[in-house]
mmCIF file of C-alpha atoms and ligand atoms in Angstrom:
data_model
loop_
_atom_site.group_PDB
_atom_site.id
_atom_site.type_symbol
_atom_site.label_atom_id
_atom_site.label_comp_id
_atom_site.label_asym_id
_atom_site.label_seq_id
_atom_site.Cartn_x
_atom_site.Cartn_y
_atom_site.Cartn_z
ATOM 1 C CA MET A 1 -5.652 22.692 -23.758
ATOM 2 C CA ASP A 2 -3.785 21.646 -20.610
ATOM 3 C CA ASP A 3 -3.499 25.276 -19.502
ATOM 4 C CA GLU A 4 -7.237 25.645 -19.792
ATOM 5 C CA ILE A 5 -7.779 22.503 -17.713
ATOM 6 C CA ALA A 6 -5.269 23.675 -15.124
ATOM 7 C CA VAL A 7 -7.183 26.918 -14.639
ATOM 8 C CA ARG A 8 -10.474 25.078 -14.275
ATOM 9 C CA LEU A 9 -8.936 22.601 -11.800
ATOM 10 C CA LYS A 10 -7.427 25.360 -9.664
ATOM 11 C CA ALA A 11 -10.898 26.876 -9.266
ATOM 12 C CA TYR A 12 -11.871 23.839 -7.194
ATOM 13 C CA GLU A 13 -9.314 24.585 -4.489
ATOM 14 C CA GLY A 14 -11.100 25.585 -1.307
ATOM 15 C CA ARG A 15 -14.454 24.233 -2.422
ATOM 16 C CA PRO A 16 -16.253 21.809 -0.108
ATOM 17 C CA ALA A 17 -16.396 18.086 -0.792
ATOM 18 C CA ALA A 18 -18.605 17.326 2.216
ATOM 19 C CA VAL A 19 -20.495 19.765 4.406
ATOM 20 C CA ALA A 20 -21.722 19.061 7.930
ATOM 21 C CA GLY A 21 -21.146 15.340 7.585
ATOM 22 C CA LEU A 22 -22.376 13.267 10.485
ATOM 23 C CA GLY A 23 -20.726 10.030 11.597
ATOM 24 C CA LYS A 24 -23.024 7.088 10.909
ATOM 25 C CA ASP A 25 -22.601 5.801 14.443
ATOM 26 C CA PRO A 26 -21.153 7.212 17.636
ATOM 27 C CA VAL A 27 -17.622 6.096 18.480
ATOM 28 C CA ASP A 28 -18.135 2.689 20.049
ATOM 29 C CA ALA A 29 -16.259 -0.015 21.906
ATOM 30 C CA ALA A 30 -17.241 -2.818 19.526
ATOM 31 C CA MET A 31 -15.760 -1.087 16.481
ATOM 32 C CA ILE A 32 -12.614 -0.270 18.475
ATOM 33 C CA ARG A 33 -12.273 -3.906 19.484
ATOM 34 C CA HIS A 34 -12.678 -5.165 15.905
ATOM 35 C CA TRP A 35 -10.080 -2.695 14.713
ATOM 36 C CA CYS A 36 -7.591 -3.612 17.438
ATOM 37 C CA GLU A 37 -8.050 -7.318 16.744
ATOM 38 C CA ALA A 38 -7.550 -6.783 13.006
ATOM 39 C CA MET A 39 -4.423 -4.706 13.654
ATOM 40 C CA GLY A 40 -3.099 -6.924 16.425
ATOM 41 C CA ASP A 41 -2.955 -3.854 18.666
ATOM 42 C CA GLU A 42 -3.168 -4.846 22.334
ATOM 43 C CA ASN A 43 -2.494 -1.400 23.789
ATOM 44 C CA PRO A 44 -4.476 -1.263 27.065
ATOM 45 C CA ALA A 45 -5.464 2.370 26.360
ATOM 46 C CA TYR A 46 -8.072 1.052 23.925
ATOM 47 C CA THR A 47 -10.004 -1.142 26.387
ATOM 48 C CA GLY A 48 -11.749 -0.721 29.709
ATOM 49 C CA PRO A 49 -13.878 2.040 31.204
ATOM 50 C CA ALA A 50 -11.397 4.833 30.331
ATOM 51 C CA ALA A 51 -10.817 3.557 26.779
ATOM 52 C CA VAL A 52 -9.976 5.927 23.937
ATOM 53 C CA ALA A 53 -10.208 5.035 20.254
ATOM 54 C CA PRO A 54 -6.897 4.376 18.469
ATOM 55 C CA PRO A 55 -5.998 7.733 16.862
ATOM 56 C CA THR A 56 -5.438 6.079 13.473
ATOM 57 C CA MET A 57 -9.134 5.088 13.451
ATOM 58 C CA LEU A 58 -9.944 8.763 12.798
ATOM 59 C CA GLN A 59 -11.262 8.190 9.287
ATOM 60 C CA VAL A 60 -13.353 5.186 10.339
ATOM 61 C CA TRP A 61 -15.883 7.372 12.155
ATOM 62 C CA THR A 62 -16.491 9.460 9.030
ATOM 63 C CA MET A 63 -16.951 6.628 6.565
ATOM 64 C CA GLY A 64 -20.253 6.449 4.733
ATOM 65 C CA GLY A 65 -20.397 2.715 4.149
ATOM 66 C CA LEU A 66 -22.083 1.261 1.080
ATOM 67 C CA SER A 67 -25.016 3.652 1.231
ATOM 68 C CA GLY A 68 -22.828 6.770 1.347
ATOM 69 C CA HIS A 69 -23.420 9.990 3.208
ATOM 70 C CA ALA A 70 -25.891 12.773 3.098
ATOM 71 C CA GLY A 71 -24.180 16.150 2.933
ATOM 72 C CA ARG A 72 -21.792 15.284 0.133
ATOM 73 C CA ALA A 73 -21.093 18.395 -1.881
ATOM 74 C CA PRO A 74 -21.008 18.001 -5.673
ATOM 75 C CA ALA A 75 -17.695 19.811 -6.233
ATOM 76 C CA TYR A 76 -15.488 16.767 -5.719
ATOM 77 C CA GLU A 77 -17.479 14.600 -8.144
ATOM 78 C CA GLU A 78 -17.449 17.463 -10.648
ATOM 79 C CA LEU A 79 -13.690 17.760 -10.335
ATOM 80 C CA LEU A 80 -13.200 14.034 -10.952
ATOM 81 C CA GLY A 81 -15.627 14.180 -13.874
ATOM 82 C CA LEU A 82 -13.728 17.073 -15.419
ATOM 83 C CA LEU A 83 -10.533 15.022 -15.278
ATOM 84 C CA ASP A 84 -12.280 11.927 -16.659
ATOM 85 C CA ASP A 85 -13.509 13.952 -19.624
ATOM 86 C CA ALA A 86 -9.986 15.247 -20.240
ATOM 87 C CA GLY A 87 -8.635 11.683 -20.415
ATOM 88 C CA TYR A 88 -7.319 11.406 -16.844
ATOM 89 C CA THR A 89 -9.535 8.418 -16.213
ATOM 90 C CA ALA A 90 -7.440 6.388 -13.778
ATOM 91 C CA VAL A 91 -7.077 6.996 -10.074
ATOM 92 C CA VAL A 92 -4.712 5.805 -7.397
ATOM 93 C CA ALA A 93 -4.602 6.792 -3.733
ATOM 94 C CA THR A 94 -1.092 8.003 -2.980
ATOM 95 C CA ASP A 95 -0.911 8.925 0.692
ATOM 96 C CA CYS A 96 -2.725 10.120 3.750
ATOM 97 C CA GLU A 97 -1.662 12.321 6.647
ATOM 98 C CA GLN A 98 -3.473 12.637 9.925
ATOM 99 C CA GLU A 99 -3.169 15.007 12.858
ATOM 100 C CA TYR A 100 -4.681 14.160 16.234
ATOM 101 C CA LEU A 101 -5.825 16.946 18.510
ATOM 102 C CA ARG A 102 -8.261 15.343 20.946
ATOM 103 C CA PRO A 103 -8.819 11.652 21.736
ATOM 104 C CA LEU A 104 -12.111 10.113 20.663
ATOM 105 C CA ARG A 105 -13.976 8.049 23.229
ATOM 106 C CA PRO A 106 -16.932 5.665 23.050
ATOM 107 C CA GLY A 107 -20.120 7.726 22.868
ATOM 108 C CA ASP A 108 -18.561 10.673 21.016
ATOM 109 C CA GLU A 109 -20.652 11.793 18.052
ATOM 110 C CA VAL A 110 -18.479 12.868 15.183
ATOM 111 C CA THR A 111 -19.186 15.551 12.604
ATOM 112 C CA PHE A 112 -16.915 16.509 9.748
ATOM 113 C CA ASP A 113 -16.327 18.814 6.823
ATOM 114 C CA THR A 114 -14.178 18.010 3.833
ATOM 115 C CA VAL A 115 -12.595 20.592 1.594
ATOM 116 C CA ILE A 116 -10.655 20.241 -1.650
ATOM 117 C CA GLU A 117 -7.419 21.633 -0.306
ATOM 118 C CA SER A 118 -5.223 21.581 -3.391
ATOM 119 C CA VAL A 119 -4.983 20.426 -6.980
ATOM 120 C CA SER A 120 -1.419 20.149 -8.240
ATOM 121 C CA ALA A 121 -0.012 21.268 -11.552
ATOM 122 C CA ARG A 122 0.163 18.440 -14.083
ATOM 123 C CA LYS A 123 2.825 15.945 -13.025
ATOM 124 C CA THR A 124 4.504 13.169 -14.917
ATOM 125 C CA THR A 125 4.706 9.926 -12.963
ATOM 126 C CA ARG A 126 5.611 6.357 -13.792
ATOM 127 C CA LEU A 127 1.915 5.552 -14.030
ATOM 128 C CA GLY A 128 1.188 8.377 -16.446
ATOM 129 C CA SER A 129 0.709 12.134 -16.304
ATOM 130 C CA GLY A 130 -1.969 13.543 -14.061
ATOM 131 C CA TYR A 131 -2.946 15.707 -11.142
ATOM 132 C CA PHE A 132 -2.621 15.173 -7.407
ATOM 133 C CA ILE A 133 -5.789 16.126 -5.531
ATOM 134 C CA THR A 134 -5.623 16.627 -1.769
ATOM 135 C CA THR A 135 -8.727 16.747 0.385
ATOM 136 C CA ARG A 136 -8.717 17.708 4.054
ATOM 137 C CA THR A 137 -11.350 16.426 6.437
ATOM 138 C CA ASP A 138 -11.742 18.160 9.796
ATOM 139 C CA VAL A 139 -13.283 15.782 12.305
ATOM 140 C CA ARG A 140 -15.055 17.333 15.267
ATOM 141 C CA VAL A 141 -16.917 16.426 18.407
ATOM 142 C CA GLY A 142 -19.210 19.315 19.239
ATOM 143 C CA MET A 143 -17.123 22.437 18.686
ATOM 144 C CA GLU A 144 -13.807 20.712 19.315
ATOM 145 C CA THR A 145 -11.623 19.500 16.468
ATOM 146 C CA ALA A 146 -10.578 15.916 17.178
ATOM 147 C CA GLY A 147 -8.235 15.644 14.222
ATOM 148 C CA THR A 148 -7.636 16.269 10.559
ATOM 149 C CA HIS A 149 -7.290 13.731 7.791
ATOM 150 C CA ARG A 150 -5.592 14.668 4.525
ATOM 151 C CA PHE A 151 -6.065 12.258 1.666
ATOM 152 C CA ARG A 152 -4.247 12.519 -1.651
ATOM 153 C CA ILE A 153 -5.034 10.817 -4.922
ATOM 154 C CA LEU A 154 -3.422 10.908 -8.329
ATOM 155 C CA LYS A 155 -5.923 11.182 -11.164
ATOM 156 C CA TYR A 156 -3.964 10.215 -14.260
ATOM 157 C CA ALA A 157 -4.073 9.263 -17.911
ATOM 158 C CA PRO A 158 -3.030 5.608 -18.121
ATOM 159 C CA GLN A 159 -0.069 5.005 -20.400
ATOM 160 C CA LYS A 160 -0.813 3.245 -23.643
ATOM 161 C CA HIS A 161 0.746 -0.150 -24.068
ATOM 162 C CA THR A 162 3.506 -0.257 -26.644
ATOM 163 C CA PRO A 163 5.437 -3.257 -27.917
ATOM 164 C CA ALA A 164 8.313 -4.207 -25.626
ATOM 165 C CA GLN A 165 10.961 -3.595 -28.313
ATOM 166 C CA GLN A 166 10.159 0.113 -28.435
ATOM 167 C CA GLU A 167 10.632 0.920 -24.761
ATOM 168 C CA PRO A 168 12.598 -1.938 -23.254
ATOM 169 C CA ARG A 169 13.616 -0.091 -20.077
ATOM 170 C CA GLU A 170 10.018 0.811 -19.313
ATOM 171 C CA HIS A 171 9.106 -2.834 -19.557
ATOM 172 C CA ARG A 172 11.689 -4.175 -17.202
ATOM 173 C CA ARG A 173 10.823 -5.298 -13.725
ATOM 174 C CA PRO A 174 10.811 -2.449 -11.220
ATOM 175 C CA ARG A 175 14.137 -2.133 -9.387
ATOM 176 C CA PRO A 176 14.186 -2.778 -5.653
ATOM 177 C CA VAL A 177 14.457 0.346 -3.526
ATOM 178 C CA THR A 178 17.537 -0.212 -1.416
ATOM 179 C CA ASN A 179 18.509 1.761 1.653
ATOM 180 C CA ARG A 180 20.826 1.289 4.601
ATOM 181 C CA ASP A 181 18.239 -0.827 6.391
ATOM 182 C CA ASN A 182 17.829 -3.403 3.623
ATOM 183 C CA ALA A 183 21.140 -3.165 1.734
ATOM 184 C CA GLY A 184 22.397 -6.361 3.384
ATOM 185 C CA PHE A 185 19.422 -8.288 2.103
ATOM 186 C CA TRP A 186 19.957 -7.198 -1.495
ATOM 187 C CA SER A 187 23.687 -7.800 -1.385
ATOM 188 C CA GLY A 188 22.844 -11.321 -0.194
ATOM 189 C CA VAL A 189 20.488 -11.786 -3.135
ATOM 190 C CA GLU A 190 23.273 -10.734 -5.515
ATOM 191 C CA ARG A 191 25.290 -13.640 -4.119
ATOM 192 C CA ASN A 192 22.250 -15.960 -4.402
ATOM 193 C CA ARG A 193 21.784 -16.082 -0.652
ATOM 194 C CA LEU A 194 18.509 -15.291 1.067
ATOM 195 C CA LEU A 195 19.505 -13.703 4.372
ATOM 196 C CA ILE A 196 17.182 -13.343 7.346
ATOM 197 C CA GLN A 197 17.964 -10.882 10.103
ATOM 198 C CA ARG A 198 18.426 -12.309 13.586
ATOM 199 C CA CYS A 199 18.285 -10.165 16.711
ATOM 200 C CA ALA A 200 21.649 -10.330 18.521
ATOM 201 C CA ALA A 201 19.926 -9.808 21.886
ATOM 202 C CA CYS A 202 16.990 -12.242 21.797
ATOM 203 C CA ASP A 203 17.646 -14.371 18.656
ATOM 204 C CA THR A 204 14.238 -13.516 17.129
ATOM 205 C CA LEU A 205 14.319 -13.829 13.343
ATOM 206 C CA ARG A 206 12.763 -11.047 11.321
ATOM 207 C CA PHE A 207 11.827 -10.443 7.716
ATOM 208 C CA PRO A 208 11.571 -8.096 5.885
ATOM 209 C CA TRP A 209 14.670 -6.324 7.133
ATOM 210 C CA LEU A 210 14.145 -3.661 9.762
ATOM 211 C CA PRO A 211 16.477 -1.471 11.803
ATOM 212 C CA GLY A 212 15.342 -2.877 15.160
ATOM 213 C CA CYS A 213 13.923 -5.988 16.778
ATOM 214 C CA GLY A 214 10.127 -6.055 17.036
ATOM 215 C CA SER A 215 10.314 -8.299 20.102
ATOM 216 C CA CYS A 216 12.903 -6.599 22.310
ATOM 217 C CA GLY A 217 13.799 -3.372 20.498
ATOM 218 C CA SER A 218 17.497 -4.151 20.157
ATOM 219 C CA PRO A 219 19.212 -2.513 17.167
ATOM 220 C CA ASP A 220 21.906 -5.248 17.064
ATOM 221 C CA TRP A 221 21.590 -8.081 14.623
ATOM 222 C CA ASP A 222 23.341 -10.636 12.492
ATOM 223 C CA THR A 223 21.970 -12.854 9.747
ATOM 224 C CA VAL A 224 21.148 -16.451 9.054
ATOM 225 C CA GLU A 225 20.886 -17.851 5.555
ATOM 226 C CA ALA A 226 17.536 -19.391 4.644
ATOM 227 C CA SER A 227 17.724 -23.092 3.811
ATOM 228 C CA GLY A 228 15.435 -22.455 0.846
ATOM 229 C CA ALA A 229 12.629 -24.733 2.029
ATOM 230 C CA GLY A 230 9.205 -23.253 2.583
ATOM 231 C CA SER A 231 5.521 -23.472 1.833
ATOM 232 C CA VAL A 232 2.800 -21.229 0.452
ATOM 233 C CA TYR A 233 1.212 -19.565 3.481
ATOM 234 C CA SER A 234 -1.214 -17.569 1.332
ATOM 235 C CA TYR A 235 -1.425 -16.136 -2.156
ATOM 236 C CA VAL A 236 -3.388 -13.831 -4.416
ATOM 237 C CA VAL A 237 -3.846 -13.934 -8.178
ATOM 238 C CA MET A 238 -3.239 -10.569 -9.792
ATOM 239 C CA HIS A 239 -5.519 -9.694 -12.698
ATOM 240 C CA HIS A 240 -5.314 -5.916 -12.575
ATOM 241 C CA PRO A 241 -3.785 -3.438 -13.056
ATOM 242 C CA PRO A 242 -1.730 -4.437 -16.102
ATOM 243 C CA PHE A 243 1.901 -3.407 -15.729
ATOM 244 C CA PRO A 244 4.375 -3.691 -18.584
ATOM 245 C CA ALA A 245 6.869 -5.987 -16.834
ATOM 246 C CA PHE A 246 4.197 -8.419 -15.722
ATOM 247 C CA ASP A 247 1.789 -10.619 -17.580
ATOM 248 C CA PRO A 248 -1.442 -11.080 -15.615
ATOM 249 C CA PRO A 249 -2.956 -13.215 -14.332
ATOM 250 C CA TYR A 250 -0.116 -14.372 -12.110
ATOM 251 C CA ALA A 251 0.182 -15.620 -8.544
ATOM 252 C CA VAL A 252 1.870 -13.672 -5.787
ATOM 253 C CA GLY A 253 2.696 -15.921 -2.879
ATOM 254 C CA LEU A 254 3.293 -15.253 0.777
ATOM 255 C CA ILE A 255 5.895 -17.908 1.427
ATOM 256 C CA GLU A 256 6.547 -19.189 4.916
ATOM 257 C CA LEU A 257 10.182 -20.194 5.103
ATOM 258 C CA ALA A 258 11.253 -23.238 7.116
ATOM 259 C CA GLU A 259 12.893 -20.769 9.530
ATOM 260 C CA GLY A 260 9.415 -19.354 10.331
ATOM 261 C CA VAL A 261 9.509 -15.916 8.691
ATOM 262 C CA ARG A 262 7.468 -15.041 5.618
ATOM 263 C CA ILE A 263 8.413 -13.428 2.317
ATOM 264 C CA VAL A 264 6.303 -12.158 -0.561
ATOM 265 C CA SER A 265 7.502 -13.536 -3.864
ATOM 266 C CA ASN A 266 6.500 -15.097 -7.129
ATOM 267 C CA VAL A 267 5.588 -18.746 -7.350
ATOM 268 C CA VAL A 268 7.083 -19.945 -10.623
ATOM 269 C CA GLY A 269 6.947 -23.178 -12.556
ATOM 270 C CA VAL A 270 3.257 -23.727 -11.872
ATOM 271 C CA PRO A 271 0.137 -22.218 -13.485
ATOM 272 C CA TYR A 272 -1.352 -19.393 -11.416
ATOM 273 C CA ASP A 273 -4.539 -21.377 -10.776
ATOM 274 C CA LYS A 274 -2.646 -24.392 -9.444
ATOM 275 C CA VAL A 275 -0.991 -22.545 -6.565
ATOM 276 C CA ARG A 276 -2.405 -23.774 -3.258
ATOM 277 C CA ILE A 277 -2.043 -22.838 0.389
ATOM 278 C CA GLY A 278 0.316 -25.291 2.058
ATOM 279 C CA MET A 279 2.087 -26.189 -1.204
ATOM 280 C CA PRO A 280 5.743 -26.999 -0.425
ATOM 281 C CA VAL A 281 8.085 -24.748 -2.382
ATOM 282 C CA ARG A 282 11.813 -24.333 -2.797
ATOM 283 C CA LEU A 283 13.823 -21.146 -3.201
ATOM 284 C CA GLU A 284 15.630 -20.370 -6.411
ATOM 285 C CA PHE A 285 17.245 -17.231 -7.760
ATOM 286 C CA ARG A 286 15.924 -16.086 -11.099
ATOM 287 C CA ARG A 287 17.732 -13.610 -13.318
ATOM 288 C CA TYR A 288 15.294 -11.178 -14.954
ATOM 289 C CA ASP A 289 17.773 -9.000 -16.849
ATOM 290 C CA ASP A 290 21.438 -8.029 -16.800
ATOM 291 C CA GLU A 291 21.017 -6.218 -13.460
ATOM 292 C CA LEU A 292 18.211 -7.912 -11.612
ATOM 293 C CA VAL A 293 18.132 -11.209 -9.755
ATOM 294 C CA LEU A 294 15.202 -11.998 -7.476
ATOM 295 C CA PRO A 295 14.415 -14.829 -5.081
ATOM 296 C CA VAL A 296 11.415 -16.815 -6.348
ATOM 297 C CA PHE A 297 9.829 -20.074 -5.280
ATOM 298 C CA ARG A 298 9.044 -23.211 -7.250
ATOM 299 C CA PRO A 299 6.843 -26.110 -6.129
ATOM 300 C CA ALA A 300 9.024 -28.650 -4.366
ATOM 301 C CA CYS A 301 7.134 -31.714 -5.607
ATOM 302 C CA GLU A 302 7.687 -32.343 -9.305
ATOM 303 C CA GLY A 303 4.208 -33.755 -9.814
ATOM 304 C CA VAL A 304 2.558 -30.384 -9.223
ATOM 305 C CA ALA A 305 4.690 -28.346 -11.613
ATOM 306 C CA GLY A 306 3.011 -27.697 -14.901
HETATM 307 ZN ZN1 LIG B 401 15.281 -8.990 19.996
#
């Protein structure tokens, strides 16, 4: 069964997903400005009479918007439909790679072609088993290639939920990914200390942990311990997707610490629909299992906790 699907999937490699696509609008200064403001990118190359578009905007000029594009070839939809019918009904975007060959400038009219570059063999992932599909879009101005955009998705069969007793390890909280850049943070957490990096050259605090200072570039740093006071700067309520270690809906808070840096964490001790922007919170360390302790935040005023 899977072999038969694999053969059918492979036949889509090299087939077009979009042919002779035409950018909905020419490259334009207003879109560049909106992008730069959203990204906080003040690079002077993107303004003024000699402006170029930020290279990472490449995909923007090919997007179809709500009404879609003419020129879409049916092969890609067919491929997704084939996987849906075989039970691989879920999709997640995994990564994107871009290559820039020629700068785009206001007034350039973009055309593009998209090809289904590869369909992987069936892979087993934490989300479920499925197939990685890579498409490659060549973006052109006239005859010149401005860049290529590779986009990869995983089309997978969602795992069935099973009672926690049967697969306890699967149902534990995901482990933090530690590396040499953030090891100091996690060793602090083990000792119930929330450590913030401080640049040794300019004293700027930074979080999450990074190898260099975003203000002055210095690689030298020490740490300060957070007092534990903070407030909810923003939050979202997660409803989907369900994940075994979590029980939606739940609130994920962006907590602004008294020291000025922000940390993403859980807001505990309060119903998800009672979390509010500006709510004062206090750090605590919560043990989730025999290996994992995480910093979480609890409303600081008792009256709000529910
Ligand atoms: Zn610095």
